[in-house]
Amino acid sequence: MSVAAPSAALDLHLYDHYIPGMSCGDVLGHEFMGEVMEVGSETKNLKVGDRVVVPFTIACGECEQCQRGNYSVCERSNRNKSLADKVFGHGGAGLFGYSQLTGGYAGGQAEFVRVPFADTPHIKVPDTLTDEQVLFLGIFSQPAGRPPRSATFNPPIPVVIWGAGPVGQFCVRSAVLLGAKQVVVIDNVPERLSMAAAGGALTINFAHESVLGRLQELTHGKGPEKCIDAVGLEAHATRSLDSVYDRVKQAMWLETDRAHVLREMIYVCRPAGILSIPGVYGGLVDKIPMGALMNKGLTVRTGQTHVKRWTDDLLRRIDEGQIDPSFVITHSVDLAQGPEMYQTFRDKQDGCVKVILKP
Ligand SMILES: NC(=O)c1ccc[n+]([C@@H]2O[C@H](COP(=O)([O-])OP(=O)(O)OC[C@H]3O[C@@H](n4cnc5c(N)ncnc54)[C@H](O)[C@@H]3O)[C@@H](O)[C@H]2O)c1
Ligand SMILES: [Zn+2]
């Protein structure tokens, strides 16, 4: 299947070369939708003219993992699987616009996209909903699905989310929608914190206050039981020794990812609590407090999202008006403006939280 597509998701770890396996000329973009322009001879469920959202995890639908709903670790869709197996032990699914390590598939920041295994992953969307309402089904399914559900809510205890980027924003709305009584978000970008506050979160600006101190205060010294890392490998920190250590080790190629948020979550989490990690890590991290993780009996859940598991529920909630994901869009521009928007997004200029690129 080929689709003509509006697209979002500006992947900074790819843009900033933190993920290995990017080649010159690779087409980025793993969050896209569009109209079906052409179908292959094996495609049964789609016809020209259908309007679809295409999840970034490419799933064959037939292998053992797909049969179990573990779409992001499909055993057949990564055409560079032997390379990924060498790096990770066992590689995951093919991903659109996400380096050679995940199959080298061209992404959706383009006028047309070729979609392999098209019958399985696509989500047909009704004409009553706008592109802006449904485009984020793929990325929204990450926070709306696994982290809050794996962090099933115990009402008086806050759900704490590190990072108020688009993923953190969707985590806030999902947590509130799924019944959390208190949601706390940590970041240092004022307009992102304001957007999270508008969604019902208490905010902590890590540049101005102590994250550990505030979380202890908010939980009466017990620590949060549900912690979500919506930051990933590019964590910043303003007043911590470990972040200086990470910067030095990263500069010397002795470590690839900055694990400040992981350390903070392990330290602050209540014993027997849950750490959910949608934030992307690409390689090696250092000084993870395994002693604390083990002795506190913490559960860690992570992974690229199994998008299709959650999209029916999400689409129903959008259709019923329970949630409108378009709140996160701050910039909508022509595809040709992609290079400058990557810079604006990376540098957090102009209040930029989420960009849509339109071909
Ligand atoms: N697992 C999945 O399926 C999946 C899907 C989509 C996105 N992601 C990943 O989720 C992560 C977040 O995505 P995004 O689009 O929101 O990215 P983003 O870069 O826009 O947001 C990250 C936010 O974290 C903040 N931050 C940095 N250091 C921090 C710290 N020490 N404490 C608290 N906040 C801090 C930044 O200021 C920024 O606002 C990325 O790693 C992205 O690749 C994963
Ligand atoms: Zn499969």
mmCIF file of C-alpha atoms and ligand atoms in Angstrom:
data_model
loop_
_atom_site.group_PDB
_atom_site.id
_atom_site.type_symbol
_atom_site.label_atom_id
_atom_site.label_comp_id
_atom_site.label_asym_id
_atom_site.label_seq_id
_atom_site.Cartn_x
_atom_site.Cartn_y
_atom_site.Cartn_z
ATOM 1 C CA MET A 1 0.000 0.000 0.000
ATOM 2 C CA SER A 2 1.169 3.563 -0.604
ATOM 3 C CA VAL A 3 -0.303 6.505 1.268
ATOM 4 C CA ALA A 4 -0.088 10.271 0.864
ATOM 5 C CA ALA A 5 0.376 11.574 4.338
ATOM 6 C CA PRO A 6 0.448 14.344 6.936
ATOM 7 C CA SER A 7 3.025 13.467 9.580
ATOM 8 C CA ALA A 8 4.259 14.468 13.022
ATOM 9 C CA ALA A 9 6.862 13.041 15.506
ATOM 10 C CA LEU A 10 10.194 14.815 15.268
ATOM 11 C CA ASP A 11 12.586 12.260 16.698
ATOM 12 C CA LEU A 12 15.382 14.113 18.407
ATOM 13 C CA HIS A 13 17.483 11.084 19.325
ATOM 14 C CA LEU A 14 17.615 10.209 15.619
ATOM 15 C CA TYR A 15 18.207 13.817 14.598
ATOM 16 C CA ASP A 16 20.944 14.220 17.224
ATOM 17 C CA HIS A 17 22.671 10.912 16.233
ATOM 18 C CA TYR A 18 22.074 9.104 19.513
ATOM 19 C CA ILE A 19 20.515 6.080 17.812
ATOM 20 C CA PRO A 20 22.999 4.010 15.797
ATOM 21 C CA GLY A 21 22.364 2.972 12.222
ATOM 22 C CA MET A 22 21.174 6.210 10.603
ATOM 23 C CA SER A 23 22.396 6.677 7.037
ATOM 24 C CA CYS A 24 22.564 9.758 4.883
ATOM 25 C CA GLY A 25 19.305 10.132 2.950
ATOM 26 C CA ASP A 26 17.158 8.142 5.409
ATOM 27 C CA VAL A 27 13.574 9.472 5.468
ATOM 28 C CA LEU A 28 12.324 10.151 9.004
ATOM 29 C CA GLY A 29 8.819 10.161 10.412
ATOM 30 C CA HIS A 30 7.079 7.408 12.314
ATOM 31 C CA GLU A 31 3.776 9.089 12.996
ATOM 32 C CA PHE A 32 1.689 9.510 9.878
ATOM 33 C CA MET A 33 -1.641 9.055 8.182
ATOM 34 C CA GLY A 34 -3.084 9.555 4.747
ATOM 35 C CA GLU A 35 -5.108 8.322 1.857
ATOM 36 C CA VAL A 36 -4.450 4.964 0.189
ATOM 37 C CA MET A 37 -3.160 5.654 -3.321
ATOM 38 C CA GLU A 38 -2.360 2.129 -4.445
ATOM 39 C CA VAL A 39 -2.673 -1.401 -3.041
ATOM 40 C CA GLY A 40 -0.452 -4.431 -3.564
ATOM 41 C CA SER A 41 -1.788 -7.723 -4.947
ATOM 42 C CA GLU A 42 -1.715 -9.409 -1.498
ATOM 43 C CA THR A 43 -3.575 -6.601 0.269
ATOM 44 C CA LYS A 44 -7.112 -7.673 1.126
ATOM 45 C CA ASN A 45 -8.490 -5.189 3.691
ATOM 46 C CA LEU A 46 -7.776 -1.899 1.963
ATOM 47 C CA LYS A 47 -8.854 -0.097 -1.153
ATOM 48 C CA VAL A 48 -7.707 3.029 -2.937
ATOM 49 C CA GLY A 49 -9.194 6.097 -1.254
ATOM 50 C CA ASP A 50 -9.363 4.622 2.286
ATOM 51 C CA ARG A 51 -8.221 7.048 4.997
ATOM 52 C CA VAL A 52 -5.796 5.407 7.402
ATOM 53 C CA VAL A 53 -3.444 6.051 10.297
ATOM 54 C CA VAL A 54 -0.340 3.885 10.033
ATOM 55 C CA PRO A 55 1.311 2.766 13.306
ATOM 56 C CA PHE A 56 5.095 3.109 13.372
ATOM 57 C CA THR A 57 5.574 -0.525 14.420
ATOM 58 C CA ILE A 58 5.355 -2.700 11.315
ATOM 59 C CA ALA A 59 3.604 -5.961 12.173
ATOM 60 C CA CYS A 60 3.094 -9.037 10.013
ATOM 61 C CA GLY A 61 0.106 -10.171 12.086
ATOM 62 C CA GLU A 62 1.048 -13.826 11.711
ATOM 63 C CA CYS A 63 4.211 -14.553 13.688
ATOM 64 C CA GLU A 64 4.079 -15.832 17.283
ATOM 65 C CA GLN A 65 4.640 -12.375 18.811
ATOM 66 C CA CYS A 66 2.005 -10.712 16.610
ATOM 67 C CA GLN A 67 -0.448 -13.470 17.521
ATOM 68 C CA ARG A 68 0.145 -12.572 21.171
ATOM 69 C CA GLY A 69 -0.422 -8.874 20.477
ATOM 70 C CA ASN A 70 3.260 -8.035 20.943
ATOM 71 C CA TYR A 71 3.346 -6.091 17.683
ATOM 72 C CA SER A 72 6.447 -4.005 18.430
ATOM 73 C CA VAL A 73 8.530 -7.172 18.559
ATOM 74 C CA CYS A 74 7.134 -8.769 15.383
ATOM 75 C CA GLU A 75 9.558 -11.485 14.310
ATOM 76 C CA ARG A 76 9.200 -10.953 10.563
ATOM 77 C CA SER A 77 8.963 -7.268 9.758
ATOM 78 C CA ASN A 78 12.528 -6.123 10.476
ATOM 79 C CA ARG A 79 14.401 -6.782 7.247
ATOM 80 C CA ASN A 80 17.705 -6.021 9.040
ATOM 81 C CA LYS A 81 16.925 -8.428 11.865
ATOM 82 C CA SER A 82 20.326 -10.108 11.816
ATOM 83 C CA LEU A 83 21.956 -6.727 12.500
ATOM 84 C CA ALA A 84 19.485 -5.958 15.307
ATOM 85 C CA ASP A 85 19.975 -9.465 16.761
ATOM 86 C CA LYS A 86 23.730 -8.817 16.975
ATOM 87 C CA VAL A 87 23.186 -5.530 18.828
ATOM 88 C CA PHE A 88 20.250 -6.447 21.103
ATOM 89 C CA GLY A 89 20.421 -10.242 21.330
ATOM 90 C CA HIS A 90 17.025 -10.357 19.643
ATOM 91 C CA GLY A 91 15.855 -7.477 17.484
ATOM 92 C CA GLY A 92 12.327 -6.045 17.496
ATOM 93 C CA ALA A 93 9.895 -5.171 14.723
ATOM 94 C CA GLY A 94 10.638 -3.057 11.689
ATOM 95 C CA LEU A 95 9.833 0.599 12.370
ATOM 96 C CA PHE A 96 9.139 3.383 9.896
ATOM 97 C CA GLY A 97 11.775 6.112 9.705
ATOM 98 C CA TYR A 98 13.824 4.708 12.520
ATOM 99 C CA SER A 99 17.337 3.743 11.381
ATOM 100 C CA GLN A 100 18.814 0.692 9.676
ATOM 101 C CA LEU A 101 18.642 -1.194 12.971
ATOM 102 C CA THR A 102 14.859 -1.376 12.651
ATOM 103 C CA GLY A 103 14.754 -2.280 8.977
ATOM 104 C CA GLY A 104 15.731 0.965 7.253
ATOM 105 C CA TYR A 105 12.111 1.643 6.207
ATOM 106 C CA ALA A 106 11.507 5.131 4.800
ATOM 107 C CA GLY A 107 9.297 7.146 7.171
ATOM 108 C CA GLY A 108 6.232 9.301 6.724
ATOM 109 C CA GLN A 109 7.760 12.782 6.453
ATOM 110 C CA ALA A 110 7.244 12.515 2.713
ATOM 111 C CA GLU A 111 4.569 12.924 0.068
ATOM 112 C CA PHE A 112 4.125 9.175 -0.336
ATOM 113 C CA VAL A 113 5.008 6.222 1.888
ATOM 114 C CA ARG A 114 5.237 2.548 1.048
ATOM 115 C CA VAL A 115 3.597 0.443 3.774
ATOM 116 C CA PRO A 116 4.606 -3.229 3.956
ATOM 117 C CA PHE A 117 2.291 -5.821 5.586
ATOM 118 C CA ALA A 118 -0.395 -3.209 4.965
ATOM 119 C CA ASP A 119 -3.345 -5.398 5.959
ATOM 120 C CA THR A 120 -2.300 -5.761 9.587
ATOM 121 C CA PRO A 121 -1.297 -2.529 11.237
ATOM 122 C CA HIS A 122 -3.369 0.185 9.553
ATOM 123 C CA ILE A 123 -6.236 1.883 11.407
ATOM 124 C CA LYS A 124 -9.145 3.029 9.238
ATOM 125 C CA VAL A 125 -10.478 6.326 10.539
ATOM 126 C CA PRO A 126 -13.975 7.751 10.093
ATOM 127 C CA ASP A 127 -14.490 10.871 7.981
ATOM 128 C CA THR A 128 -16.223 12.573 10.912
ATOM 129 C CA LEU A 129 -12.859 13.002 12.674
ATOM 130 C CA THR A 130 -10.203 15.454 11.494
ATOM 131 C CA ASP A 131 -6.590 14.516 10.695
ATOM 132 C CA GLU A 132 -5.500 16.433 13.792
ATOM 133 C CA GLN A 133 -7.775 14.346 16.022
ATOM 134 C CA VAL A 134 -6.525 10.966 14.815
ATOM 135 C CA LEU A 135 -2.948 11.496 13.637
ATOM 136 C CA PHE A 136 -1.512 10.781 17.087
ATOM 137 C CA LEU A 137 -3.277 7.454 17.602
ATOM 138 C CA GLY A 138 0.058 5.672 17.279
ATOM 139 C CA ILE A 139 2.007 7.747 19.748
ATOM 140 C CA PHE A 140 -0.966 8.314 22.072
ATOM 141 C CA SER A 141 -1.452 4.587 22.362
ATOM 142 C CA GLN A 142 1.896 4.389 24.154
ATOM 143 C CA PRO A 143 0.962 6.455 27.194
ATOM 144 C CA ALA A 144 -2.751 5.760 26.930
ATOM 145 C CA GLY A 145 -2.085 2.078 26.899
ATOM 146 C CA ARG A 146 0.751 0.485 28.702
ATOM 147 C CA PRO A 147 2.241 2.865 31.231
ATOM 148 C CA PRO A 148 -0.907 4.039 32.978
ATOM 149 C CA ARG A 149 -2.499 0.624 32.765
ATOM 150 C CA SER A 150 0.599 -1.119 34.032
ATOM 151 C CA ALA A 151 0.591 1.572 36.683
ATOM 152 C CA THR A 152 -3.001 0.783 37.682
ATOM 153 C CA PHE A 153 -4.267 3.609 39.758
ATOM 154 C CA ASN A 154 -4.457 3.696 43.483
ATOM 155 C CA PRO A 155 -6.400 6.944 43.846
ATOM 156 C CA PRO A 156 -4.650 8.842 46.653
ATOM 157 C CA ILE A 157 -1.177 8.164 45.303
ATOM 158 C CA PRO A 158 0.030 10.449 42.498
ATOM 159 C CA VAL A 159 1.124 9.178 39.119
ATOM 160 C CA VAL A 160 4.399 10.968 38.374
ATOM 161 C CA ILE A 161 5.515 11.673 34.813
ATOM 162 C CA TRP A 162 9.006 12.848 33.953
ATOM 163 C CA GLY A 163 8.920 14.936 30.733
ATOM 164 C CA ALA A 164 6.165 17.231 29.424
ATOM 165 C CA GLY A 165 6.816 16.751 25.711
ATOM 166 C CA PRO A 166 4.018 15.310 23.558
ATOM 167 C CA VAL A 167 4.360 11.865 25.152
ATOM 168 C CA GLY A 168 4.273 13.325 28.670
ATOM 169 C CA GLN A 169 1.217 15.423 27.702
ATOM 170 C CA PHE A 170 -0.621 12.334 26.481
ATOM 171 C CA CYS A 171 0.397 10.511 29.669
ATOM 172 C CA VAL A 172 -1.236 13.296 31.704
ATOM 173 C CA ARG A 173 -4.488 13.192 29.743
ATOM 174 C CA SER A 174 -4.566 9.387 29.785
ATOM 175 C CA ALA A 175 -3.925 9.216 33.508
ATOM 176 C CA VAL A 176 -6.690 11.719 34.212
ATOM 177 C CA LEU A 177 -9.041 9.933 31.797
ATOM 178 C CA LEU A 178 -8.339 6.578 33.425
ATOM 179 C CA GLY A 179 -9.147 7.907 36.880
ATOM 180 C CA ALA A 180 -5.939 9.080 38.532
ATOM 181 C CA LYS A 181 -6.780 11.480 41.343
ATOM 182 C CA GLN A 182 -3.445 13.258 41.235
ATOM 183 C CA VAL A 183 -0.946 13.539 38.381
ATOM 184 C CA VAL A 184 2.432 15.221 38.737
ATOM 185 C CA VAL A 185 4.598 16.292 35.800
ATOM 186 C CA ILE A 186 8.271 17.234 35.880
ATOM 187 C CA ASP A 187 10.037 19.344 33.230
ATOM 188 C CA ASN A 188 11.824 22.679 32.963
ATOM 189 C CA VAL A 189 10.046 24.176 29.931
ATOM 190 C CA PRO A 190 7.409 26.624 31.241
ATOM 191 C CA GLU A 191 4.925 26.383 28.344
ATOM 192 C CA ARG A 192 5.027 22.587 28.435
ATOM 193 C CA LEU A 193 4.381 22.647 32.171
ATOM 194 C CA SER A 194 1.481 25.064 31.581
ATOM 195 C CA MET A 195 -0.036 22.731 28.990
ATOM 196 C CA ALA A 196 0.251 19.832 31.454
ATOM 197 C CA ALA A 197 -1.330 21.948 34.192
ATOM 198 C CA ALA A 198 -4.238 22.713 31.838
ATOM 199 C CA GLY A 199 -4.701 18.946 31.511
ATOM 200 C CA GLY A 200 -5.020 18.572 35.264
ATOM 201 C CA ALA A 201 -1.447 17.962 36.461
ATOM 202 C CA LEU A 202 0.527 19.439 39.325
ATOM 203 C CA THR A 203 3.870 20.591 37.967
ATOM 204 C CA ILE A 204 7.471 20.546 39.180
ATOM 205 C CA ASN A 205 10.061 22.670 37.388
ATOM 206 C CA PHE A 206 13.303 20.799 37.985
ATOM 207 C CA ALA A 207 15.342 23.925 37.242
ATOM 208 C CA HIS A 208 13.824 25.745 40.207
ATOM 209 C CA GLU A 209 12.925 23.137 42.796
ATOM 210 C CA SER A 210 14.095 19.811 44.152
ATOM 211 C CA VAL A 211 12.284 16.946 42.439
ATOM 212 C CA LEU A 212 13.011 14.534 45.260
ATOM 213 C CA GLY A 213 12.008 17.064 47.932
ATOM 214 C CA ARG A 214 8.676 17.929 46.260
ATOM 215 C CA LEU A 215 7.790 14.304 45.580
ATOM 216 C CA GLN A 216 8.536 13.343 49.178
ATOM 217 C CA GLU A 217 6.361 16.214 50.338
ATOM 218 C CA LEU A 218 3.478 15.314 47.984
ATOM 219 C CA THR A 219 3.524 11.661 49.044
ATOM 220 C CA HIS A 220 4.014 12.316 52.762
ATOM 221 C CA GLY A 221 7.461 10.752 52.632
ATOM 222 C CA LYS A 222 6.320 7.470 51.050
ATOM 223 C CA GLY A 223 7.325 8.167 47.426
ATOM 224 C CA PRO A 224 5.152 7.757 44.315
ATOM 225 C CA GLU A 225 4.131 4.241 43.406
ATOM 226 C CA LYS A 226 3.729 4.845 39.658
ATOM 227 C CA CYS A 227 6.582 6.569 37.817
ATOM 228 C CA ILE A 228 6.641 7.154 34.046
ATOM 229 C CA ASP A 229 9.796 8.109 32.115
ATOM 230 C CA ALA A 230 8.622 10.193 29.121
ATOM 231 C CA VAL A 231 12.103 11.659 28.624
ATOM 232 C CA GLY A 232 14.425 8.870 27.498
ATOM 233 C CA LEU A 233 18.106 8.965 26.741
ATOM 234 C CA GLU A 234 18.544 12.736 26.408
ATOM 235 C CA ALA A 235 17.728 13.712 30.005
ATOM 236 C CA HIS A 236 18.916 17.117 31.175
ATOM 237 C CA ALA A 237 19.548 18.072 34.761
ATOM 238 C CA THR A 238 20.579 21.328 36.302
ATOM 239 C CA ARG A 239 21.979 20.538 39.701
ATOM 240 C CA SER A 240 23.087 16.958 39.899
ATOM 241 C CA LEU A 241 26.508 15.379 39.886
ATOM 242 C CA ASP A 242 25.331 12.340 37.980
ATOM 243 C CA SER A 243 24.343 14.453 34.975
ATOM 244 C CA VAL A 244 27.844 15.964 34.804
ATOM 245 C CA TYR A 245 29.211 12.419 34.965
ATOM 246 C CA ASP A 246 26.905 11.366 32.096
ATOM 247 C CA ARG A 247 27.926 14.316 29.925
ATOM 248 C CA VAL A 248 31.622 13.502 30.384
ATOM 249 C CA LYS A 249 31.162 9.783 29.712
ATOM 250 C CA GLN A 250 28.978 10.473 26.681
ATOM 251 C CA ALA A 251 31.572 12.881 25.275
ATOM 252 C CA MET A 252 34.261 10.206 25.679
ATOM 253 C CA TRP A 253 32.066 7.517 24.033
ATOM 254 C CA LEU A 254 32.073 5.495 27.262
ATOM 255 C CA GLU A 255 28.297 5.649 27.591
ATOM 256 C CA THR A 256 25.622 6.316 24.969
ATOM 257 C CA ASP A 257 22.519 7.319 26.979
ATOM 258 C CA ARG A 258 22.011 9.745 29.885
ATOM 259 C CA ALA A 259 20.187 7.910 32.650
ATOM 260 C CA HIS A 260 19.447 10.734 35.098
ATOM 261 C CA VAL A 261 15.671 10.201 35.008
ATOM 262 C CA LEU A 262 15.990 6.432 35.477
ATOM 263 C CA ARG A 263 18.171 6.951 38.556
ATOM 264 C CA GLU A 264 15.780 9.541 39.959
ATOM 265 C CA MET A 265 12.762 7.261 39.427
ATOM 266 C CA ILE A 266 14.450 4.257 41.048
ATOM 267 C CA TYR A 267 15.492 6.377 44.026
ATOM 268 C CA VAL A 268 12.178 8.090 44.643
ATOM 269 C CA CYS A 269 9.742 5.251 43.821
ATOM 270 C CA ARG A 270 7.903 3.651 46.695
ATOM 271 C CA PRO A 271 8.923 0.016 47.412
ATOM 272 C CA ALA A 272 6.953 -2.465 45.292
ATOM 273 C CA GLY A 273 6.158 0.377 42.869
ATOM 274 C CA ILE A 274 6.144 0.384 39.067
ATOM 275 C CA LEU A 275 8.484 2.145 36.652
ATOM 276 C CA SER A 276 7.077 2.542 33.143
ATOM 277 C CA ILE A 277 9.556 3.615 30.492
ATOM 278 C CA PRO A 278 8.133 4.728 27.136
ATOM 279 C CA GLY A 279 11.110 7.124 26.769
ATOM 280 C CA VAL A 280 13.552 5.689 24.241
ATOM 281 C CA TYR A 281 17.000 4.351 25.180
ATOM 282 C CA GLY A 282 19.372 3.271 22.446
ATOM 283 C CA GLY A 283 22.446 1.678 23.969
ATOM 284 C CA LEU A 284 24.375 1.648 27.223
ATOM 285 C CA VAL A 285 23.748 3.466 30.493
ATOM 286 C CA ASP A 286 25.957 3.625 33.533
ATOM 287 C CA LYS A 287 25.514 3.801 37.318
ATOM 288 C CA ILE A 288 22.034 2.343 37.504
ATOM 289 C CA PRO A 289 21.313 1.714 41.202
ATOM 290 C CA MET A 290 20.508 -1.989 40.841
ATOM 291 C CA GLY A 291 20.709 -2.424 44.605
ATOM 292 C CA ALA A 292 17.826 -0.021 45.124
ATOM 293 C CA LEU A 293 15.852 -1.438 42.183
ATOM 294 C CA MET A 294 16.160 -4.988 43.487
ATOM 295 C CA ASN A 295 15.796 -4.385 47.212
ATOM 296 C CA LYS A 296 12.766 -2.130 46.735
ATOM 297 C CA GLY A 297 11.131 -4.814 44.608
ATOM 298 C CA LEU A 298 10.352 -2.461 41.727
ATOM 299 C CA THR A 299 8.727 -3.608 38.491
ATOM 300 C CA VAL A 300 10.080 -2.183 35.238
ATOM 301 C CA ARG A 301 7.922 -2.070 32.075
ATOM 302 C CA THR A 302 9.230 -0.703 28.801
ATOM 303 C CA GLY A 303 9.298 -1.076 25.019
ATOM 304 C CA GLN A 304 8.193 0.423 21.753
ATOM 305 C CA THR A 305 4.440 0.395 21.925
ATOM 306 C CA HIS A 306 2.261 -2.434 20.616
ATOM 307 C CA VAL A 307 0.183 0.256 18.913
ATOM 308 C CA LYS A 308 -2.733 -1.812 17.583
ATOM 309 C CA ARG A 309 -3.499 -3.188 21.044
ATOM 310 C CA TRP A 310 -4.838 0.142 22.196
ATOM 311 C CA THR A 311 -6.103 1.984 19.151
ATOM 312 C CA ASP A 312 -9.681 0.633 19.039
ATOM 313 C CA ASP A 313 -10.283 1.863 22.584
ATOM 314 C CA LEU A 314 -8.612 5.206 21.873
ATOM 315 C CA LEU A 315 -10.451 5.772 18.614
ATOM 316 C CA ARG A 316 -13.754 5.098 20.412
ATOM 317 C CA ARG A 317 -12.862 7.611 23.140
ATOM 318 C CA ILE A 318 -11.914 10.239 20.543
ATOM 319 C CA ASP A 319 -15.113 9.563 18.584
ATOM 320 C CA GLU A 320 -17.197 9.893 21.770
ATOM 321 C CA GLY A 321 -15.505 13.195 22.583
ATOM 322 C CA GLN A 322 -13.850 11.930 25.783
ATOM 323 C CA ILE A 323 -10.547 13.231 24.511
ATOM 324 C CA ASP A 324 -9.274 15.391 21.648
ATOM 325 C CA PRO A 325 -5.555 14.765 21.048
ATOM 326 C CA SER A 326 -5.239 17.863 18.844
ATOM 327 C CA PHE A 327 -4.741 19.988 21.993
ATOM 328 C CA VAL A 328 -1.018 19.212 21.763
ATOM 329 C CA ILE A 329 -0.448 20.784 18.306
ATOM 330 C CA THR A 330 1.398 24.092 18.453
ATOM 331 C CA HIS A 331 2.734 24.230 14.869
ATOM 332 C CA SER A 332 1.241 23.084 11.569
ATOM 333 C CA VAL A 333 3.518 23.734 8.581
ATOM 334 C CA ASP A 334 4.359 22.640 5.054
ATOM 335 C CA LEU A 335 6.591 19.587 4.709
ATOM 336 C CA ALA A 336 9.251 21.777 3.087
ATOM 337 C CA GLN A 337 9.670 23.597 6.411
ATOM 338 C CA GLY A 338 10.697 20.315 8.103
ATOM 339 C CA PRO A 339 14.407 21.165 8.571
ATOM 340 C CA GLU A 340 13.733 24.449 10.370
ATOM 341 C CA MET A 341 10.948 22.893 12.472
ATOM 342 C CA TYR A 342 13.354 20.196 13.693
ATOM 343 C CA GLN A 343 15.560 22.993 15.032
ATOM 344 C CA THR A 344 12.646 24.881 16.570
ATOM 345 C CA PHE A 345 11.437 21.683 18.255
ATOM 346 C CA ARG A 346 14.881 20.654 19.469
ATOM 347 C CA ASP A 347 15.652 24.088 20.887
ATOM 348 C CA LYS A 348 12.141 24.415 22.388
ATOM 349 C CA GLN A 349 11.686 27.796 20.711
ATOM 350 C CA ASP A 350 8.429 29.539 19.930
ATOM 351 C CA GLY A 351 6.448 27.482 22.474
ATOM 352 C CA CYS A 352 6.859 24.424 20.251
ATOM 353 C CA VAL A 353 5.373 21.214 21.680
ATOM 354 C CA LYS A 354 4.045 19.333 18.652
ATOM 355 C CA VAL A 355 4.486 19.905 14.945
ATOM 356 C CA ILE A 356 2.409 18.640 12.022
ATOM 357 C CA LEU A 357 4.104 18.535 8.629
ATOM 358 C CA LYS A 358 1.690 18.657 5.687
ATOM 359 C CA PRO A 359 2.804 17.520 2.228
HETATM 360 N N1 LIG B 1 8.060 3.755 23.411
HETATM 361 C C1 LIG B 1 7.383 4.263 22.393
HETATM 362 O O1 LIG B 1 6.652 3.571 21.685
HETATM 363 C C2 LIG B 1 7.486 5.720 22.113
HETATM 364 C C3 LIG B 1 6.589 6.373 21.256
HETATM 365 C C4 LIG B 1 6.742 7.743 21.049
HETATM 366 C C5 LIG B 1 7.771 8.429 21.683
HETATM 367 N N2 LIG B 1 8.624 7.750 22.504
HETATM 368 C C6 LIG B 1 9.717 8.418 23.227
HETATM 369 O O2 LIG B 1 9.207 9.115 24.355
HETATM 370 C C7 LIG B 1 10.145 10.155 24.707
HETATM 371 C C8 LIG B 1 9.412 11.480 24.801
HETATM 372 O O3 LIG B 1 8.937 11.868 23.528
HETATM 373 P P1 LIG B 1 8.518 13.370 23.239
HETATM 374 O O4 LIG B 1 8.096 13.442 21.819
HETATM 375 O O5 LIG B 1 7.577 13.822 24.297
HETATM 376 O O6 LIG B 1 9.968 14.084 23.395
HETATM 377 P P2 LIG B 1 10.408 15.556 23.796
HETATM 378 O O7 LIG B 1 11.874 15.615 23.559
HETATM 379 O O8 LIG B 1 9.516 16.579 23.156
HETATM 380 O O9 LIG B 1 10.104 15.634 25.362
HETATM 381 C C9 LIG B 1 10.988 15.262 26.365
HETATM 382 C C10 LIG B 1 10.800 16.241 27.516
HETATM 383 O O10 LIG B 1 11.611 15.812 28.610
HETATM 384 C C11 LIG B 1 12.068 16.977 29.270
HETATM 385 N N3 LIG B 1 13.194 16.616 30.142
HETATM 386 C C12 LIG B 1 14.518 16.555 29.857
HETATM 387 N N4 LIG B 1 15.217 16.211 30.957
HETATM 388 C C13 LIG B 1 14.318 16.034 31.958
HETATM 389 C C14 LIG B 1 14.431 15.687 33.334
HETATM 390 N N5 LIG B 1 15.628 15.449 33.895
HETATM 391 N N6 LIG B 1 13.301 15.598 34.085
HETATM 392 C C15 LIG B 1 12.084 15.848 33.523
HETATM 393 N N7 LIG B 1 11.924 16.209 32.219
HETATM 394 C C16 LIG B 1 13.027 16.289 31.452
HETATM 395 C C17 LIG B 1 12.416 17.913 28.128
HETATM 396 O O11 LIG B 1 12.502 19.269 28.551
HETATM 397 C C18 LIG B 1 11.250 17.677 27.172
HETATM 398 O O12 LIG B 1 10.188 18.590 27.376
HETATM 399 C C19 LIG B 1 11.209 10.149 23.602
HETATM 400 O O13 LIG B 1 12.298 9.369 24.048
HETATM 401 C C20 LIG B 1 10.472 9.465 22.451
HETATM 402 O O14 LIG B 1 11.337 8.887 21.529
HETATM 403 C C21 LIG B 1 8.484 6.435 22.726
HETATM 404 ZN ZN ZN B 2 4.700 -10.513 13.224
#
